[in-house]
Amino acid sequence: MTLQPPKSNTSATTSGCFHLKQRNVHYSTQHKYSQNMEVATTKGVLSHLSRLEVQKRSLKSQPQQPGGVKALRATVEALLTQRDQLRAEIQTHKNIKKLRVSMDKQCTNEEEETEEGMDEDSENSNLLRLMARHTQLKDLLHAHNVVGGYNVVKTRQGKGVCVSVATFYEGVYLNTYNLEIDVKPTVRISRHNVPPFIPLNNLAEQSNMQTDLRTLLDPLSQHLNAFAGRQQQFKFVKELHKSVEVMESNVLCSLLVLKFTVPREKTAVLCSLDYTDCTRSLPTRVHFESDDEELPESPVWKTHCSFLMETPVHKALKTMRKTGNIV
Amino acid sequence: MDDSAKRLLQRLMRRIPTPTLRSALEKWGRLTTEQQKSMDFTQSKWALTERLLGICEVNSAIFSEIQINVNQGMWYAFQLMDPEDDAKSVDLTQFKEQFKSHLRELVRNVSIKMKKHTDEAVWIRIAWGDTFSRPNHLKPTYIVHYLQTPYVFVTSITSKQKPLLSQALVLSTRYQAIKDANLSGRKLTAIRDLLMKKYQQVFPTKYPIPPPENNQTISNQHIEKEQAELAANRLQMACEAFGGGMLPQLQSAVYKLETKFRDHSNKTMTEREEPFRCVVKFTSTNLLESFRHCASSGIASTPVTPLLSCIPLKGRNYFLITDNGPGPSSQRGQPQV
């Protein structure tokens, strides 16, 4: 008779108390099975001992390690090749490091590329040079990421910086906004071309820019990119959907009122899109108004409502026109 | 077009001298070239007026923009201060209603027309009257405002009308105060572009601006070679201070100085109690362009002095400069803008 192994695998990570509880439960079921075959075991120490004995027996019956010595030799081989690989990698890294030092010097001094005296043949050295360049670019990218992906240029002999914040929407680069910031004696914005409806002063006051400039730049980038996104959407609506009339909008692009015409009945529906969260390019509220009071409550228009909340407006209009819901 | 507008146009046409009529209409710029051509200026003024009325009906031109006077008025910029929390959600309908109701509370007999243009500018035309007289449409005040920005541009307003307008504006835009932005000019687009930062600004980059194409024959190659880098630096600094490309057209900049006369040989002047006042005024058809050229050509020293570069930086062309230092004969005070 084989006893089932205790179901402790899944509960291994749970508390010991729970684990123990399962075992106790199991012993009582064990008791039922063993009653027929063996002398009735008592709960407690004796049953525990008998369980251990069974475990030992099951371990013994497991297949042996395949040809012990052979296996060990194979392991040795594998480890040796691994060691050689690692040694080669270390050597490559050393060479790349040497190359990088001279490459970085070249970049700052803008000297002509000088021939590096490499011991290996030309193919190898080219490959090494490529690898060094790769690491250089990766480091540059990492530094760019640390700065937050913003272009920064030092100005005024290190006493200031000029930060560029790029905006883009749907994969197209739009305006770039710049901030000239004095670093000494205190961090202070001296000049910028951010439009006045973006609350730059508020963001600067709320940020921790004396210690971490990114506490200003990240929210600002969020505002600017969201604005650029909304601006593009409004532009596309005006250009691509001439049958939809733009009743109202504003410079901040935080409000858009459109007039739809429903085909067949030719009823007009006024659609108000509020973008009260200026860090987002999707609306916070969509509202329909129509002479036909039942229309905005109909399920079709309720789906339109949620659709417009989740999709950029120019794309939503395209779909709505295609499905024939609006002219 | 309503009757009062028609009558106004007729009166305006009567006031313009016939020889200047064509140029005045061109300056107005509201007629297309075909429409302009179709006006037969050999006809009588009455016939021309009728023709113009017909065209205006077609164009549905808004009178808020008529500046048929040959002398264009000065536009002044104001800045709204301390927005309330709901200032950024003020929409056009709310602004229109609130402005009209607030102004009508303050002034009886006032005619207010408000219209939004495609560039989001709200144009307001106010004809002022009072308890005893009807609104005077021949001396209207024009106001331009972009919602969700703190700037208001005003022309043709008297000092009596200013506080009334200020109150109506502050209440309807949901700000707490309004102040003079110390910027004025003949062209609305210029002062608007300066404050809204709509012109091309130049910032320090790794790549300097390429020098402009020089059509002049180079007199001396050696001089050119030596001066090339210096010229490029000057151009970069000039453009960083004033901007690149087309600059907003300002006509003047005024610096009012209040300082102490310092000349020990002239006791009468140095012993005066009151500060010594003087005014420095720069005028030009395009002031910023002139300053930029002065800096890039080397006439003005670079880096550009902050007294000049703060015109585009702060968006103002009227400055009051006072001394900072204590006492008459002590060290020179730092000019404080």
Short mmCIF file of C-alpha atoms in Angstrom, two decimals, chain A residues 80-90:
data_model
loop_
_atom_site.label_atom_id
_atom_site.label_comp_id
_atom_site.label_asym_id
_atom_site.label_seq_id
_atom_site.Cartn_x
_atom_site.Cartn_y
_atom_site.Cartn_z
CA LEU A 80 35.21 24.56 -18.46
CA THR A 81 33.64 25.81 -21.71
CA GLN A 82 31.60 28.30 -19.69
CA ARG A 83 34.76 29.55 -18.04
CA ASP A 84 36.48 29.99 -21.40
CA GLN A 85 33.46 31.88 -22.73
CA LEU A 86 33.47 34.19 -19.75
CA ARG A 87 37.20 34.77 -20.09
CA ALA A 88 36.74 35.75 -23.75
CA GLU A 89 33.92 38.08 -22.80
CA ILE A 90 36.06 39.76 -20.16
#
